[in-house]
Amino acid sequence: HLKDSEGYGKLGDSVNDYRAVTKKELSTLESSTINLKHAAHGMIFAKKSNLLWNLYDQKGLVMMQVRFDGLLGFPGGLVDDGEKAVDGINREMHEEIGLDLHKYSFTEDHHIACYYQEMKKMILHFYLMEVSPEDFATLEQKTLSAEEYGIETCGIVRVPLFTMGDGVRGFPAFLANQFAGNARAELIHGLLEAKLFSESEMETALKAYKDYAE
Ligand code: GTP
Ligand code: MN
Ligand code: MN
Ligand code: MN
Ligand code: MN
């Protein structure tokens, strides 16, 4: 079912072979895999009900980025050797979006999922952090002065979280973009976990996306 994040990455994306792994599987992989690499990315969001153009209910704000490679993804990156995933995500968040780590830092409590990419031997850690709508706007402004702005980060985007009258434009059409890694699956997972979408709302949006893209 939708809660089972396995399979999300396959939506129109046959190159993906990411699978969700539990904490237990992770420790097995860590002890049995040579040269296992880790990456950590995060979704920063705020809850805010906002009726756009008096028409579409935008329930929240979700931050993604246009990356240097032209793909959409979450801020974050490769975890250095000897670095903990949580330290890696904080370092990358500072580099890519200028996150003030004294005020906002990711902790283990923000970790919501791990995925494994067998071919790359890479574990992808995914984190979710809620901030207030006001703080979200401030964080967005600060991205322009991040170290990596204009290099790894080509621009911060808000994900459209509504569907327009034609049933496709808005969130379903956004899903038809090209995403890095399994960022599309993470977006879907994160939106459900953050309760910005109910399961049935997500099912409707995914069906609209599939009808449009396939
Ligand atoms: P460099 O400093 O240039 O190495 O980049 P980085 O450390 O910022 O790494 P990057 O963010 O490109 O992520 C490393 C790996 O994670 C790549 O294999 C990407 O395909 C994958 N990746 C990129 N963005 C995302 C994302 O949003 N979610 C997930 N799960 N993986 C991603
Ligand atoms: Mn980076
Ligand atoms: Mn990155
Ligand atoms: Mn990096
Ligand atoms: Mn870098």
Short mmCIF file of C-alpha atoms and ligand atoms in Angstrom, two decimals:
data_model
loop_
_atom_site.label_atom_id
_atom_site.label_comp_id
_atom_site.label_asym_id
_atom_site.label_seq_id
_atom_site.Cartn_x
_atom_site.Cartn_y
_atom_site.Cartn_z
CA HIS A 1 0.00 0.00 0.00
CA LEU A 2 0.97 3.68 -0.07
CA LYS A 3 2.67 3.57 3.32
CA ASP A 4 5.01 0.95 1.87
CA SER A 5 7.52 3.22 0.24
CA GLU A 6 8.79 0.38 -1.91
CA GLY A 7 7.78 0.91 -5.49
CA TYR A 8 7.40 4.68 -5.44
CA GLY A 9 10.67 5.11 -7.26
CA LYS A 10 9.41 2.94 -10.07
CA LEU A 11 6.78 5.49 -11.11
CA GLY A 12 7.90 6.24 -14.65
CA ASP A 13 11.44 5.66 -13.54
CA SER A 14 12.66 2.24 -14.64
CA VAL A 15 16.32 2.99 -13.88
CA ASN A 16 15.50 3.10 -10.21
CA ASP A 17 16.23 0.13 -8.08
CA TYR A 18 16.00 1.60 -4.63
CA ARG A 19 14.47 -0.40 -1.89
CA ALA A 20 13.45 0.69 1.57
CA VAL A 21 15.56 -0.89 4.30
CA THR A 22 14.82 -1.15 7.99
CA LYS A 23 17.28 -0.21 10.73
CA LYS A 24 18.00 -3.91 11.22
CA GLU A 25 18.74 -4.54 7.55
CA LEU A 26 20.92 -1.45 7.60
CA SER A 27 23.20 -2.85 10.27
CA THR A 28 23.40 -6.16 8.39
CA LEU A 29 24.37 -4.29 5.20
CA GLU A 30 26.92 -2.24 7.11
CA SER A 31 28.68 -5.29 8.44
CA SER A 32 28.53 -7.27 5.19
CA THR A 33 29.18 -4.70 2.45
CA ILE A 34 32.61 -3.40 1.52
CA ASN A 35 32.72 0.22 0.37
CA LEU A 36 29.16 0.97 1.43
CA LYS A 37 28.49 4.66 0.81
CA HIS A 38 25.93 6.87 2.52
CA ALA A 39 24.06 9.96 1.43
CA ALA A 40 21.58 12.02 3.42
CA HIS A 41 18.91 14.39 2.13
CA GLY A 42 16.11 16.20 3.89
CA MET A 43 12.69 17.69 3.39
CA ILE A 44 12.05 20.94 5.23
CA PHE A 45 8.37 21.80 5.40
CA ALA A 46 5.84 24.04 7.08
CA LYS A 47 2.13 23.56 7.58
CA LYS A 48 0.12 26.46 6.29
CA SER A 49 -3.36 26.44 4.90
CA ASN A 50 -3.53 28.93 2.08
CA LEU A 51 -6.29 29.26 -0.50
CA LEU A 52 -4.40 30.24 -3.65
CA TRP A 53 -6.33 32.50 -6.03
CA ASN A 54 -9.30 31.78 -3.77
CA LEU A 55 -9.41 28.41 -5.48
CA TYR A 56 -6.77 25.86 -4.59
CA ASP A 57 -6.00 24.77 -1.08
CA GLN A 58 -2.22 24.71 -0.61
CA LYS A 59 -1.80 22.97 2.73
CA GLY A 60 1.85 23.56 3.24
CA LEU A 61 5.28 24.60 2.06
CA VAL A 62 7.85 22.05 0.95
CA MET A 63 11.41 22.87 -0.09
CA MET A 64 13.23 21.18 -2.95
CA GLN A 65 15.98 22.36 -5.25
CA VAL A 66 17.00 22.41 -8.87
CA ARG A 67 20.39 20.75 -8.77
CA PHE A 68 23.51 21.40 -10.83
CA ASP A 69 22.67 18.29 -12.89
CA GLY A 70 19.28 19.66 -13.92
CA LEU A 71 17.38 17.24 -11.71
CA LEU A 72 15.10 18.08 -8.83
CA GLY A 73 16.16 16.85 -5.42
CA PHE A 74 16.26 17.61 -1.76
CA PRO A 75 19.17 19.49 -0.25
CA GLY A 76 21.71 17.11 1.24
CA GLY A 77 24.53 14.99 -0.10
CA LEU A 78 27.19 12.39 0.35
CA VAL A 79 28.23 11.52 3.87
CA ASP A 80 32.02 11.71 4.25
CA ASP A 81 34.04 8.72 5.41
CA GLY A 82 33.89 8.51 9.19
CA GLU A 83 31.11 11.08 9.36
CA LYS A 84 27.70 10.18 10.84
CA ALA A 85 24.73 10.53 8.48
CA VAL A 86 23.14 13.16 10.71
CA ASP A 87 26.35 15.22 10.72
CA GLY A 88 26.55 14.79 6.97
CA ILE A 89 23.09 16.14 6.38
CA ASN A 90 23.72 19.14 8.62
CA ARG A 91 26.99 19.96 6.83
CA GLU A 92 25.36 19.59 3.40
CA MET A 93 22.35 21.68 4.46
CA HIS A 94 24.70 24.44 5.47
CA GLU A 95 26.66 24.21 2.20
CA GLU A 96 23.67 23.97 -0.13
CA ILE A 97 21.00 26.15 1.48
CA GLY A 98 22.92 28.09 4.13
CA LEU A 99 20.97 26.49 6.98
CA ASP A 100 21.81 28.11 10.31
CA LEU A 101 22.79 25.03 12.30
CA HIS A 102 22.62 26.82 15.64
CA LYS A 103 18.93 27.38 15.09
CA TYR A 104 17.88 24.42 12.99
CA SER A 105 19.75 21.19 12.99
CA PHE A 106 18.68 17.73 12.00
CA THR A 107 18.69 15.06 14.72
CA GLU A 108 18.07 11.31 14.70
CA ASP A 109 14.42 12.09 15.44
CA HIS A 110 14.09 13.64 11.98
CA HIS A 111 15.30 10.46 10.26
CA ILE A 112 12.30 8.79 8.62
CA ALA A 113 13.65 6.32 6.07
CA CYS A 114 16.61 4.54 4.53
CA TYR A 115 16.79 3.27 0.99
CA TYR A 116 19.43 1.06 -0.58
CA GLN A 117 20.77 1.38 -4.10
CA GLU A 118 22.40 -1.96 -4.71
CA MET A 119 24.40 -1.09 -7.82
CA LYS A 120 25.97 2.03 -6.32
CA LYS A 121 26.21 0.31 -2.93
CA MET A 122 24.67 3.42 -1.49
CA ILE A 123 22.41 3.94 1.51
CA LEU A 124 20.18 6.99 1.14
CA HIS A 125 19.02 8.46 4.43
CA PHE A 126 15.96 10.65 4.40
CA TYR A 127 15.09 13.23 7.03
CA LEU A 128 12.00 15.34 7.61
CA MET A 129 11.96 18.63 9.52
CA GLU A 130 9.01 20.89 10.28
CA VAL A 131 9.50 24.62 10.76
CA SER A 132 7.00 27.45 11.12
CA PRO A 133 5.73 29.11 7.91
CA GLU A 134 7.58 32.32 8.90
CA ASP A 135 10.82 30.43 9.44
CA PHE A 136 10.34 28.60 6.15
CA ALA A 137 10.21 31.93 4.31
CA THR A 138 13.34 33.13 6.13
CA LEU A 139 15.21 29.90 5.30
CA GLU A 140 14.27 30.30 1.65
CA GLN A 141 15.67 33.84 1.55
CA LYS A 142 18.94 32.65 3.06
CA THR A 143 19.50 30.03 0.37
CA LEU A 144 20.63 32.79 -1.98
CA SER A 145 23.73 33.36 0.11
CA ALA A 146 24.64 29.70 0.62
CA GLU A 147 28.18 28.66 -0.32
CA GLU A 148 26.92 26.30 -2.99
CA TYR A 149 24.26 28.62 -4.42
CA GLY A 150 24.90 28.86 -8.14
CA ILE A 151 27.13 25.79 -8.02
CA GLU A 152 25.45 22.66 -6.65
CA THR A 153 22.22 24.53 -5.95
CA CYS A 154 20.71 26.24 -8.98
CA GLY A 155 17.56 27.35 -7.21
CA ILE A 156 15.20 26.55 -4.39
CA VAL A 157 11.67 25.60 -5.33
CA ARG A 158 8.40 25.22 -3.48
CA VAL A 159 6.51 22.12 -4.48
CA PRO A 160 2.99 22.89 -5.75
CA LEU A 161 0.76 20.89 -3.44
CA PHE A 162 -2.56 21.36 -5.16
CA THR A 163 -4.17 20.04 -8.34
CA MET A 164 -5.69 22.46 -10.81
CA GLY A 165 -9.05 22.19 -12.54
CA ASP A 166 -7.74 20.01 -15.38
CA GLY A 167 -6.77 17.37 -12.81
CA VAL A 168 -3.10 17.38 -13.77
CA ARG A 169 -1.39 20.73 -13.44
CA GLY A 170 0.02 21.36 -10.01
CA PHE A 171 1.32 18.44 -7.97
CA PRO A 172 0.69 15.61 -10.49
CA ALA A 173 2.53 17.53 -13.24
CA PHE A 174 5.36 18.32 -10.80
CA LEU A 175 5.84 14.57 -10.31
CA ALA A 176 6.55 14.24 -14.05
CA ASN A 177 9.84 16.12 -13.62
CA GLN A 178 13.13 14.27 -13.50
CA PHE A 179 14.36 13.63 -9.95
CA ALA A 180 17.76 12.72 -8.56
CA GLY A 181 18.14 9.41 -6.81
CA ASN A 182 14.83 8.39 -5.32
CA ALA A 183 13.81 11.93 -4.45
CA ARG A 184 10.38 11.42 -6.01
CA ALA A 185 9.67 8.50 -3.68
CA GLU A 186 10.99 10.51 -0.76
CA LEU A 187 8.73 13.43 -1.64
CA ILE A 188 5.67 11.16 -1.63
CA HIS A 189 6.75 9.49 1.59
CA GLY A 190 7.56 12.83 3.24
CA LEU A 191 4.21 14.39 2.29
CA LEU A 192 2.33 11.45 3.80
CA GLU A 193 4.51 11.38 6.91
CA ALA A 194 4.07 15.15 7.35
CA LYS A 195 0.32 14.64 6.90
CA LEU A 196 0.21 17.26 4.17
CA PHE A 197 -1.56 14.62 2.07
CA SER A 198 -3.92 11.89 3.18
CA GLU A 199 -3.47 8.47 1.61
CA SER A 200 -6.54 8.93 -0.58
CA GLU A 201 -5.43 12.38 -1.73
CA MET A 202 -2.07 10.88 -2.66
CA GLU A 203 -3.69 7.99 -4.52
CA THR A 204 -5.73 10.46 -6.55
CA ALA A 205 -2.65 12.56 -7.35
CA LEU A 206 -0.59 9.51 -8.34
CA LYS A 207 -3.33 8.29 -10.62
CA ALA A 208 -3.52 11.72 -12.28
CA TYR A 209 0.26 11.67 -12.72
CA LYS A 210 0.20 8.18 -14.24
CA ASP A 211 -2.61 9.01 -16.68
CA TYR A 212 -0.66 12.08 -17.73
CA ALA A 213 2.87 10.65 -17.92
CA GLU A 214 2.25 7.16 -19.24
P1 GTP B 1 29.10 16.54 -4.18
O1 GTP B 1 29.57 17.37 -3.06
O2 GTP B 1 29.24 17.18 -5.53
O3 GTP B 1 29.59 15.13 -4.15
O4 GTP B 1 27.50 16.38 -4.08
P2 GTP B 1 26.67 16.01 -2.80
O5 GTP B 1 27.58 15.50 -1.73
O6 GTP B 1 25.81 17.16 -2.49
O7 GTP B 1 25.81 14.74 -3.28
P3 GTP B 1 24.37 14.69 -3.95
O8 GTP B 1 23.40 15.60 -3.28
O9 GTP B 1 24.52 14.80 -5.41
O10 GTP B 1 23.88 13.22 -3.57
C1 GTP B 1 24.66 12.07 -3.75
C2 GTP B 1 23.82 10.94 -4.29
O11 GTP B 1 22.50 10.97 -3.81
C3 GTP B 1 23.71 10.93 -5.79
O12 GTP B 1 23.88 9.57 -6.18
C4 GTP B 1 22.30 11.33 -6.13
O13 GTP B 1 21.75 10.59 -7.19
C5 GTP B 1 21.55 11.01 -4.87
N1 GTP B 1 20.60 12.09 -4.59
C6 GTP B 1 20.63 13.37 -4.95
N2 GTP B 1 19.57 14.06 -4.50
C7 GTP B 1 18.84 13.16 -3.82
C8 GTP B 1 17.64 13.25 -3.10
O14 GTP B 1 16.96 14.26 -3.00
N3 GTP B 1 17.24 12.12 -2.50
C9 GTP B 1 17.95 10.96 -2.60
N4 GTP B 1 17.52 9.89 -1.96
N5 GTP B 1 19.05 10.84 -3.27
C10 GTP B 1 19.50 11.92 -3.88
MN MN B 2 26.48 19.07 -1.64
MN MN B 3 23.69 17.60 -2.70
MN MN B 4 29.15 16.78 -0.76
MN MN B 5 30.06 19.36 -2.64
#
